[in-house]
CSV table of C-alpha atoms in Angstrom, one decimal:
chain,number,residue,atom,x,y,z
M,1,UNK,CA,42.8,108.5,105.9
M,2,UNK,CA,44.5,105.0,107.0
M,3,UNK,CA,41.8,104.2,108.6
M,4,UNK,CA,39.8,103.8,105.6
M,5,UNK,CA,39.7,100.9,103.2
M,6,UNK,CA,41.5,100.7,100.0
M,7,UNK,CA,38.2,102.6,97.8
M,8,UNK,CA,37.6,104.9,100.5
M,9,UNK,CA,41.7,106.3,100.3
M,10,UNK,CA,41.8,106.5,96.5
M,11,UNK,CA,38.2,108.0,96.5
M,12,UNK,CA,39.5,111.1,98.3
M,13,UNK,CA,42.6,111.8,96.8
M,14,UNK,CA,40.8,111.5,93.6
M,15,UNK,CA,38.2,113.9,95.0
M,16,UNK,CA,40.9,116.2,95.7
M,17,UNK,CA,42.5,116.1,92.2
M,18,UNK,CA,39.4,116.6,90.1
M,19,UNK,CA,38.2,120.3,92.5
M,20,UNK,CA,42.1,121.3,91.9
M,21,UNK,CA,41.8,120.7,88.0
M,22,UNK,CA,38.6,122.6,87.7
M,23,UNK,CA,39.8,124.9,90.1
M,24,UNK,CA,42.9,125.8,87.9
M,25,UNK,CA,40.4,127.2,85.1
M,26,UNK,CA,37.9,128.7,87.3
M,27,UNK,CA,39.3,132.1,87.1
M,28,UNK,CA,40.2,132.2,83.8
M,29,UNK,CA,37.1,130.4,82.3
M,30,UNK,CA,35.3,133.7,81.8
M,31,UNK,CA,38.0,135.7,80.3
M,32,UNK,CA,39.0,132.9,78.3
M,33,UNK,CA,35.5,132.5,76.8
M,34,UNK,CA,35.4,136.3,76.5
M,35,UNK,CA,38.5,136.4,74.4
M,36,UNK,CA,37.6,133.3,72.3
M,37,UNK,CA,34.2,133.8,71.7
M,38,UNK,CA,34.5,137.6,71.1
M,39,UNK,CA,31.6,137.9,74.1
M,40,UNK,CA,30.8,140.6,76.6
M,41,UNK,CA,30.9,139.6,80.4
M,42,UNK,CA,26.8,139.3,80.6
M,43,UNK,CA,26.7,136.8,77.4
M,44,UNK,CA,29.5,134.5,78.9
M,45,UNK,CA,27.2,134.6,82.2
M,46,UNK,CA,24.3,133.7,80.2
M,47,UNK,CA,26.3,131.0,78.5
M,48,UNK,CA,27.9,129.8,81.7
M,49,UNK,CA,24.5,129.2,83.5
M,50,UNK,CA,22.5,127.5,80.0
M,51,UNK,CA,25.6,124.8,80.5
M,52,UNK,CA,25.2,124.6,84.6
M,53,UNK,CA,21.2,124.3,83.8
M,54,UNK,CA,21.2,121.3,81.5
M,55,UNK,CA,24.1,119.7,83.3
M,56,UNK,CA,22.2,119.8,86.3
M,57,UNK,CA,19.2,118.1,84.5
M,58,UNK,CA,21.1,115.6,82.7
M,59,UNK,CA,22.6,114.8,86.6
M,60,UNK,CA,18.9,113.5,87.3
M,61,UNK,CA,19.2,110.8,84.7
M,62,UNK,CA,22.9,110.6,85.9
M,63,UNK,CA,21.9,109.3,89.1
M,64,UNK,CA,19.3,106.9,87.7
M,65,UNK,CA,22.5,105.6,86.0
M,66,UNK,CA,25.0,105.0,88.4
M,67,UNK,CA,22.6,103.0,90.5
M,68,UNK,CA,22.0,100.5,87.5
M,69,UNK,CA,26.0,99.9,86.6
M,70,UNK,CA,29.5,99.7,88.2
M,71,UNK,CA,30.1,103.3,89.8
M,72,UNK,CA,33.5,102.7,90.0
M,73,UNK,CA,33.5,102.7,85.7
M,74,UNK,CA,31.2,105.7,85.8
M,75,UNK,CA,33.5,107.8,87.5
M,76,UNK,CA,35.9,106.7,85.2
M,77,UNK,CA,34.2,107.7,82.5
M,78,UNK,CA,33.4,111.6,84.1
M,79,UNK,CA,36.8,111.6,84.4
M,80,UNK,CA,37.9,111.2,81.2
M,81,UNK,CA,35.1,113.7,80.0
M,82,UNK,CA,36.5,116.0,82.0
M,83,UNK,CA,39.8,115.6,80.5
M,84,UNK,CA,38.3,116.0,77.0
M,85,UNK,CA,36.3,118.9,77.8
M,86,UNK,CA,39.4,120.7,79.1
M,87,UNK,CA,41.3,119.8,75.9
M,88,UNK,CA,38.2,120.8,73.7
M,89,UNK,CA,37.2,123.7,75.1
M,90,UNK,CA,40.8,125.2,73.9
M,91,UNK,CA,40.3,124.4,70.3
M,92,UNK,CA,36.3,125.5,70.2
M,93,UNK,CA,35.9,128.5,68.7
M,94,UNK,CA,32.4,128.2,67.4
M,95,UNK,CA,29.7,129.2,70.1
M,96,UNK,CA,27.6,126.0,70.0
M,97,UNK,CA,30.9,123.5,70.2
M,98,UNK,CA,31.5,125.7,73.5
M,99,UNK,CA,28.3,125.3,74.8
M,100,UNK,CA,28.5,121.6,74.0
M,101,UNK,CA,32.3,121.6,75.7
M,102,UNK,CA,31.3,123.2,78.8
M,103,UNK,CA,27.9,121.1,79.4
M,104,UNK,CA,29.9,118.0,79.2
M,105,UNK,CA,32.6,119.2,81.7
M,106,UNK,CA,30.0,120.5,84.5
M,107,UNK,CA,27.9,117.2,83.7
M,108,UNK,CA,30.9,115.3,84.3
M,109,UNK,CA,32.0,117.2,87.8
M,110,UNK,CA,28.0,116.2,88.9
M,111,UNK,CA,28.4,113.0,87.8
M,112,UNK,CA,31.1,112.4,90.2
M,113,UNK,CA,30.0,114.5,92.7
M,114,UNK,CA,27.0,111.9,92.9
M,115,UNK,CA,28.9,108.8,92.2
M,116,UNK,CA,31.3,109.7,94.6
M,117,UNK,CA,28.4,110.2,97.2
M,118,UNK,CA,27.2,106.5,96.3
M,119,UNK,CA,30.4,104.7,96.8
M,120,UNK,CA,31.0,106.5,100.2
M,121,UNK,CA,27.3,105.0,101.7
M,122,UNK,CA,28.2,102.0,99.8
M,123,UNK,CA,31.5,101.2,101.7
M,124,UNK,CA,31.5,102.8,104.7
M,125,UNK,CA,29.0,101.8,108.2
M,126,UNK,CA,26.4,104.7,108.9
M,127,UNK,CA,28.7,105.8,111.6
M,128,UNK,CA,31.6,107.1,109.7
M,129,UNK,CA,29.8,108.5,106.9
M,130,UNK,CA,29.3,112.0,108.0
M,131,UNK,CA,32.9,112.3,109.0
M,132,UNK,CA,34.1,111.1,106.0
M,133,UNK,CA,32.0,113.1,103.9
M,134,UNK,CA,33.3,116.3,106.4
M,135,UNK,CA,36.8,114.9,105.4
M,136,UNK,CA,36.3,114.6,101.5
M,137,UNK,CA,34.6,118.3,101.7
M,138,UNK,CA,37.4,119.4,103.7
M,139,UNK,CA,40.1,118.1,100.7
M,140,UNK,CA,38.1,120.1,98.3
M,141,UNK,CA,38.0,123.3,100.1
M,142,UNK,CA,41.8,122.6,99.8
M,143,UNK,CA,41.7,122.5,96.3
M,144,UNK,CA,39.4,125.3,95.4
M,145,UNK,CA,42.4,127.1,97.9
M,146,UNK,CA,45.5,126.4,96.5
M,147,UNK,CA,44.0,125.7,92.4
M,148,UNK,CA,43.3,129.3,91.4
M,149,UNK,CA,46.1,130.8,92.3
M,150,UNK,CA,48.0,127.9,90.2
M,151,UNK,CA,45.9,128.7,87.2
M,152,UNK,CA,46.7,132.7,87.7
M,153,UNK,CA,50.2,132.0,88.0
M,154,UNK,CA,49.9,129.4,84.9
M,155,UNK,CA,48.5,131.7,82.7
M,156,UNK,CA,51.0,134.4,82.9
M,157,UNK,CA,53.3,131.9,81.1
M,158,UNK,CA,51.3,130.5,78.7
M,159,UNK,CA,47.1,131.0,79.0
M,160,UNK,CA,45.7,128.0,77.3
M,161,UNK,CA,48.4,126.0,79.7
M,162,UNK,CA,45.8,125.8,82.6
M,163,UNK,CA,43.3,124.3,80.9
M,164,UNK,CA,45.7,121.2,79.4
M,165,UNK,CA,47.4,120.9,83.2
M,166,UNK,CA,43.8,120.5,84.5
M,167,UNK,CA,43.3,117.8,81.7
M,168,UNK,CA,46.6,115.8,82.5
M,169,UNK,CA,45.3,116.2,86.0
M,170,UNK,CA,41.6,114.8,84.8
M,171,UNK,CA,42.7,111.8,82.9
M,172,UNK,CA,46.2,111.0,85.4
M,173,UNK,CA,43.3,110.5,87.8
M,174,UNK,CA,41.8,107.9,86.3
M,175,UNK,CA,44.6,105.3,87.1
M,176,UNK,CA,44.2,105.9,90.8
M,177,UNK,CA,40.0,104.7,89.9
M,178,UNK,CA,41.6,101.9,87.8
M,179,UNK,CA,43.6,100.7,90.7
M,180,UNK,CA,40.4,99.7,92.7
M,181,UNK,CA,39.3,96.4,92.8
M,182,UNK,CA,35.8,95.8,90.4
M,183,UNK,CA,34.2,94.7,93.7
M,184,UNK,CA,34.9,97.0,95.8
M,185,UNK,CA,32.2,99.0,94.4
M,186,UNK,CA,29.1,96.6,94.4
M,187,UNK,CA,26.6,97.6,92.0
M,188,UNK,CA,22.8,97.2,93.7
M,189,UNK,CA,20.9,94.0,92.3
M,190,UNK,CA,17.5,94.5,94.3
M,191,UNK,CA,15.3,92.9,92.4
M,192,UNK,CA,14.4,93.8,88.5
M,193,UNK,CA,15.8,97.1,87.4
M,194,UNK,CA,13.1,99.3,87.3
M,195,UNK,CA,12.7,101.9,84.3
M,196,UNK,CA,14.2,105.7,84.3
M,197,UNK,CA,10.3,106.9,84.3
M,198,UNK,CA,9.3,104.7,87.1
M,199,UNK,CA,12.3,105.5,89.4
M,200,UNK,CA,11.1,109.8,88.6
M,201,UNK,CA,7.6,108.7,89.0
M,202,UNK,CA,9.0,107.3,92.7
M,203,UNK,CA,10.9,110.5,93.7
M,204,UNK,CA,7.6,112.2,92.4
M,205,UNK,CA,6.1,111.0,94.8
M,206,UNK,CA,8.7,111.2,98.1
M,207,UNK,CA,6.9,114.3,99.5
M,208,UNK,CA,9.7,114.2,102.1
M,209,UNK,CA,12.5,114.2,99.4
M,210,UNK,CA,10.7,117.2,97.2
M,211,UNK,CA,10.5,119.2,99.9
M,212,UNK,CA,14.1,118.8,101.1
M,213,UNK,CA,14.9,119.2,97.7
M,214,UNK,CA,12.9,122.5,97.6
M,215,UNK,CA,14.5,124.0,101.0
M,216,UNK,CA,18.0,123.1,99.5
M,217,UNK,CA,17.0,125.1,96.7
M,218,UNK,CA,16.4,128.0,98.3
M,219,UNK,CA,19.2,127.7,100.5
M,220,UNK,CA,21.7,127.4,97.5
M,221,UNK,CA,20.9,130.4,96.5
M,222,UNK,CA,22.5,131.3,99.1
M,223,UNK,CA,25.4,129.4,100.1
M,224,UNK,CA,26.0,128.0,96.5
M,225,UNK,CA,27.8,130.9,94.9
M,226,UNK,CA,28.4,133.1,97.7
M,227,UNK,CA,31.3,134.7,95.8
M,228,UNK,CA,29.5,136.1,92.9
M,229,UNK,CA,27.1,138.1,95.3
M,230,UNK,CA,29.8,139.3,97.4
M,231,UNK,CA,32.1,140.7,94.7
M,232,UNK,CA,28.6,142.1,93.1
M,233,UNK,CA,27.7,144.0,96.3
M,234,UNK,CA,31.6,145.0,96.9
M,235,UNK,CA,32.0,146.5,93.8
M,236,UNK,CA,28.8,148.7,94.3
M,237,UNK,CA,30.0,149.8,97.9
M,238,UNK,CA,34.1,150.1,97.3
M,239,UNK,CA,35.8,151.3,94.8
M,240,UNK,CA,36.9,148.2,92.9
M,241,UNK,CA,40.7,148.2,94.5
M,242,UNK,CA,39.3,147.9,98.0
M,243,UNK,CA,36.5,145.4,96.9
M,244,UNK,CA,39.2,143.3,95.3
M,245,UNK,CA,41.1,143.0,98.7
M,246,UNK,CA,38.2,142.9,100.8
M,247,UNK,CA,37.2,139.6,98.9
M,248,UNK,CA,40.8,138.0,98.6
M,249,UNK,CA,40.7,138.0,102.8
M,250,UNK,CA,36.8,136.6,102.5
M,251,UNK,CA,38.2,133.8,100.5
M,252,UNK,CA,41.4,133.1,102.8
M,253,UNK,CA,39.3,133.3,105.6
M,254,UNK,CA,36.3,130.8,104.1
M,255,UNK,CA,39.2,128.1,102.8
M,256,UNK,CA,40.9,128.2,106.5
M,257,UNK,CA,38.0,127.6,108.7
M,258,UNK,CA,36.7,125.2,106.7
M,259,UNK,CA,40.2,123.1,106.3
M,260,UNK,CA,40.9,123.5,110.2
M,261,UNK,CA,37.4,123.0,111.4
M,262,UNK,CA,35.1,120.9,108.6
M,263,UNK,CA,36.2,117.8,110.1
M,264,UNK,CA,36.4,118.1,113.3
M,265,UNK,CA,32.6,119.6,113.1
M,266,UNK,CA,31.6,116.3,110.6
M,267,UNK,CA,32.3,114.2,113.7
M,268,UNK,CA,29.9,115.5,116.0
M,269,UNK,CA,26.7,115.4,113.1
M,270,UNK,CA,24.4,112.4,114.1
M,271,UNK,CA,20.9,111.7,112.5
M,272,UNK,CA,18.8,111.7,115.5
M,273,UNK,CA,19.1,115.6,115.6
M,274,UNK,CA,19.5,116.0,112.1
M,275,UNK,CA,17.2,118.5,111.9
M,276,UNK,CA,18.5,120.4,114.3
M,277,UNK,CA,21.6,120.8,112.9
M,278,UNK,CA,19.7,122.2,110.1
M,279,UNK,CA,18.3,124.5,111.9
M,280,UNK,CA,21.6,126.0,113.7
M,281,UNK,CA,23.3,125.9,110.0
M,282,UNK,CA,20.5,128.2,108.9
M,283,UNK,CA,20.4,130.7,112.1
M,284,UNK,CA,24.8,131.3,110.9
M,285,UNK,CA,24.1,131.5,107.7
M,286,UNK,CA,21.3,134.4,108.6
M,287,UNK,CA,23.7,135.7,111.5
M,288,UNK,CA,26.2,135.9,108.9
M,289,UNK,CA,24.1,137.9,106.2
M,290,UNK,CA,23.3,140.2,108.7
M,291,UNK,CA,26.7,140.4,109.9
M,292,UNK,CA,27.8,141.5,105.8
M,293,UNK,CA,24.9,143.8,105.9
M,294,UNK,CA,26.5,145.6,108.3
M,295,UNK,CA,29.8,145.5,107.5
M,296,UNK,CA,32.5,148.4,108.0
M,297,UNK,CA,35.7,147.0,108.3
M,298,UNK,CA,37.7,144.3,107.2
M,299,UNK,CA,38.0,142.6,110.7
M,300,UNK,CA,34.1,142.8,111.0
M,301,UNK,CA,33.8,141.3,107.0
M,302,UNK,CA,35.8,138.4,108.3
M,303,UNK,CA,34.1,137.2,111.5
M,304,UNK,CA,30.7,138.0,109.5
M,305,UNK,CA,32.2,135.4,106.8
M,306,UNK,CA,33.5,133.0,109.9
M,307,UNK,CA,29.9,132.4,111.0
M,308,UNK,CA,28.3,132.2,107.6
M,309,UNK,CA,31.3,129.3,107.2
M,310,UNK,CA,30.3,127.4,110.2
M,311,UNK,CA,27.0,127.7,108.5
M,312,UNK,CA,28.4,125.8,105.1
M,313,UNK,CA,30.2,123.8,107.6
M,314,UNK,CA,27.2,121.8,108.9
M,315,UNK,CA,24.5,122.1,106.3
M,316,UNK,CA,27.0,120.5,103.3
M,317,UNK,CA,27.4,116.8,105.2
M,318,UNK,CA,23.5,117.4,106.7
M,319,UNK,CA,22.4,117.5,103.4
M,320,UNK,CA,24.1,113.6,102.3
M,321,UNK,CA,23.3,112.5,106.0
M,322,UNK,CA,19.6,113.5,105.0
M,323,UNK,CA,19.3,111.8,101.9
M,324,UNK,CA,21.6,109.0,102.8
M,325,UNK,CA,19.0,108.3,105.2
M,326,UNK,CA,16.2,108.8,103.0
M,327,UNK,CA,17.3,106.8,100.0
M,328,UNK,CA,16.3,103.2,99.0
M,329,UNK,CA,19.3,100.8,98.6
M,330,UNK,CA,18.9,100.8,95.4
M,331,UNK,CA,18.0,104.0,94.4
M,332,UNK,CA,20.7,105.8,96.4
M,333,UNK,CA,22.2,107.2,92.9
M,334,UNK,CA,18.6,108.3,91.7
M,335,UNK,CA,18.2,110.1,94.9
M,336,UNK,CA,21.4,112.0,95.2
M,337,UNK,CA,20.3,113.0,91.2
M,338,UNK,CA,17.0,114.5,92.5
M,339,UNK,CA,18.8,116.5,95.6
M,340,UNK,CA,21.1,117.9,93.3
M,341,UNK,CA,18.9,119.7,91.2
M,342,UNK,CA,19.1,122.3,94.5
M,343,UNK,CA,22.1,123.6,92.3
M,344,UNK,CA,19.8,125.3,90.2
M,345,UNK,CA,19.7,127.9,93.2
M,346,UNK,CA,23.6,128.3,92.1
M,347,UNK,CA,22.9,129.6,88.8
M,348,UNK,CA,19.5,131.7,89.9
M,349,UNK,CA,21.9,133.4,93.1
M,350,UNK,CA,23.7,136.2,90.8
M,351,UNK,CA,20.5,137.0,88.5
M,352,UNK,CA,18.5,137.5,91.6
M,353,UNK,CA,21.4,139.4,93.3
M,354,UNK,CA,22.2,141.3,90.5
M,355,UNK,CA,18.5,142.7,90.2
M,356,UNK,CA,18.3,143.6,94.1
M,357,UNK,CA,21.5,145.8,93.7
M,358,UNK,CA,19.9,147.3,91.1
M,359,UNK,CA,16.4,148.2,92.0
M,360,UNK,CA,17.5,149.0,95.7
M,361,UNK,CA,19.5,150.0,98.8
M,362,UNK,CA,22.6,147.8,98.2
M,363,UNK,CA,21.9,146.3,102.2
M,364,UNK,CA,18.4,145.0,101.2
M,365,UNK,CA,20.0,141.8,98.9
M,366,UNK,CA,21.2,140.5,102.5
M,367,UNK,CA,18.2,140.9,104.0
M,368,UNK,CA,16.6,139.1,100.8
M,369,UNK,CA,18.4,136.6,101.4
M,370,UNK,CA,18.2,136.0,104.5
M,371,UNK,CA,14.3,135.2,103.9
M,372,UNK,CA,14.8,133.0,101.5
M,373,UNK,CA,18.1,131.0,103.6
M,374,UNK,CA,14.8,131.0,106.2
M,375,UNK,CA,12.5,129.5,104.2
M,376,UNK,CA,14.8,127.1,103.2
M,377,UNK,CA,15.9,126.0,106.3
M,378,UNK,CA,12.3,125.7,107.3
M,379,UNK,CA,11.3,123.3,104.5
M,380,UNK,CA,14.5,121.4,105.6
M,381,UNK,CA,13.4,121.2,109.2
M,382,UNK,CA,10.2,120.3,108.2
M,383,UNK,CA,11.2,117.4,106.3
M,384,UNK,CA,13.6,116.4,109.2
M,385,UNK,CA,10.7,114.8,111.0
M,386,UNK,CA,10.9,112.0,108.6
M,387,UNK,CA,14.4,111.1,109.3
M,388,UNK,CA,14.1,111.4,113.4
M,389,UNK,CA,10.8,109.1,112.5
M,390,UNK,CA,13.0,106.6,110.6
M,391,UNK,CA,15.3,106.4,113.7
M,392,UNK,CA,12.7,105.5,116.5
């Protein structure tokens, strides 16, 4: 961290505050709705994924946004709707102010996600950027780590608590944003702004970008939400006491390989082989399917989740090292935009799940997705030629 400049430092601690105030609400959000709203567990699913959907489609325009003013005022701005959200969503008790709440808290976290992104290819050489974004992703594992457990132990005193501590912890961020000079964050000036349907008509028609964009897709389902398909296929195998433990060692095992070996794995990710990379993060993440699928023990759950990690380990910085490559100057923001719709594959991971565990043997979902973690990685590799092309 002292090695990086003055944006860079406050960047990451920022980074680490925001994941640990939505972290603190993450396992309460569903109850909470649930109570509140007077909803079963499927509606609040339903709701949940309408407000990741149009986030993630409002993230498009977000990204168009943060390349045409100051990023440094954008982020302060997602932070502070963050910090409203949280407060809001504890006084909504209508279903469409909720809806309303939670879209402009998960637009906010994507809005900063890909601001974030910018300001790190902004200020940093091409060098360091894949170790730094190995070192940001690293502090976030941290917080998704050590923020639920806070919000667990929170809510036993008081339940709407969490959700004000993760606003204080929102909006207290700002000041650390404030504290950065205006110019450390250069806004691009290539030339005329061009207009939000010209800049969608240009990613339209990046072939290379569509079909990364596609294979990330497909390998979000995946990787994206891992947790929801585990605890779905846990609960139909175990009783629920044994699934329950089975997933709180998954979890500790995921947040310690990543926090001891993210980094260190960051530093060794060039873009010459890019697509290589690519191609060994897909083989663990397949390796590591299989390795659930067949799954008797707790020991053999863990090293199956230890090589599906290493798989999340290289194919999270890959991605930004791809389209960090790939982006225009001054469409970096629009760019990161496009690449996250891939989240979509978040939200589509449990409903497709959910329907495999359903309709067949339990073991068949891993294989499933293992197919589509395949194809995925295929369309990524494909698209890799373009960056080793770039580099000759």
């Amino acid at each position: 961290m002292a090695t990086y400049s003055l944006v860079i430092r406050r960047l990451m601690i920022v980074s680490l505050t925001i994941v640990v105030s939505r972290a603190i609400t993450s396992p309460l959000l569903t109850l909470f709705l649930s109570n509140k709203l007077g909803l079963n567990q499927q509606d609040v699913g339903l709701l949940l994924g309408i407000a990741v959907f149009i986030a993630t489609l409002l993230a498009l325009y977000g990204g168009y946004i943060i390349d045409r003013l100051e990023k440094r005022r954008l982020l302060i701005l997602a932070m502070l709707s963050s910090a409203i959200g949280f407060v809001l969503l504890t006084f909504a008790k209508d279903l469409y102010l909720t809806t309303a709440t939670l879209v402009i808290t998960e637009t906010a976290s994507a809005l900063f996600l890909i601001g974030s992104k910018a300001i790190l290819s902004e200020n940093l050489p091409m060098g360091q950027r894949a170790k730094a974004f190995s070192l940001r992703y690293t502090l976030t594992n941290i917080g998704y780590a050590t923020g639920p457990m806070l919000g667990v132990v929170i809510a036993g005193v008081y339940p709407i608590a969490p959700f004000l501590i993760a606003a204080g912890i929102a909006f207290g961020s700002i000041f650390l944003m404030i504290g950065i000079p205006k110019d450390a964050s250069p806004v691009a000036a290539i030339g005329q702004p061009q207009s939000f349907l010209k800049t969608l008509i240009t990613l339209k028609n990046d072939r290379t970008l569509i079909m990364f964009t596609c294979g990330c897709l497909l390998s979000t389902v995946v990787h994206g939400r891992f947790t929801l398909y585990l605890s779905q296929y846990l609960l139909v195998v175990e009783d629920s006491q044994r699934a329950l433990q089975t997933m709180a060692a998954l979890l500790a095992c995921n947040a310690i390989a990543v926090i001891l070996l993210q980094y260190q794995i960051g530093r060794f990710l060039n873009r010459e082989k890019l697509r290589y990379w690519i191609a060994a993060g897909t083989s663990l993440f397949i390796l590591g399917l299989i390795g659930f699928s067949l799954a008797d023990s707790l020991v053999s759950w863990c090293i199956a989740m230890f090589i599906f990690t290493l798989g999340e380990m290289i194919i999270y910085p890959s991605e930004f090292l791809f389209v960090d490559t790939l982006a225009p100057e001054e469409l970096r923001g629009s760019y990161y935009g496009a690449q996250n719709l891939a989240a979509l594959g978040g939200a589509l991971s449990p409903v497709i799940c959910g329907f495999l565990l359903m309709h067949t043997p339990a073991p068949t979902m891993f294989y499933a997705l293992s197919a589509l973690t395949a194809m995925g990685g295929f369309l990524c590799f494909m698209s890799g030629r373009r960056v080793a092309l770039l580099h000759k």
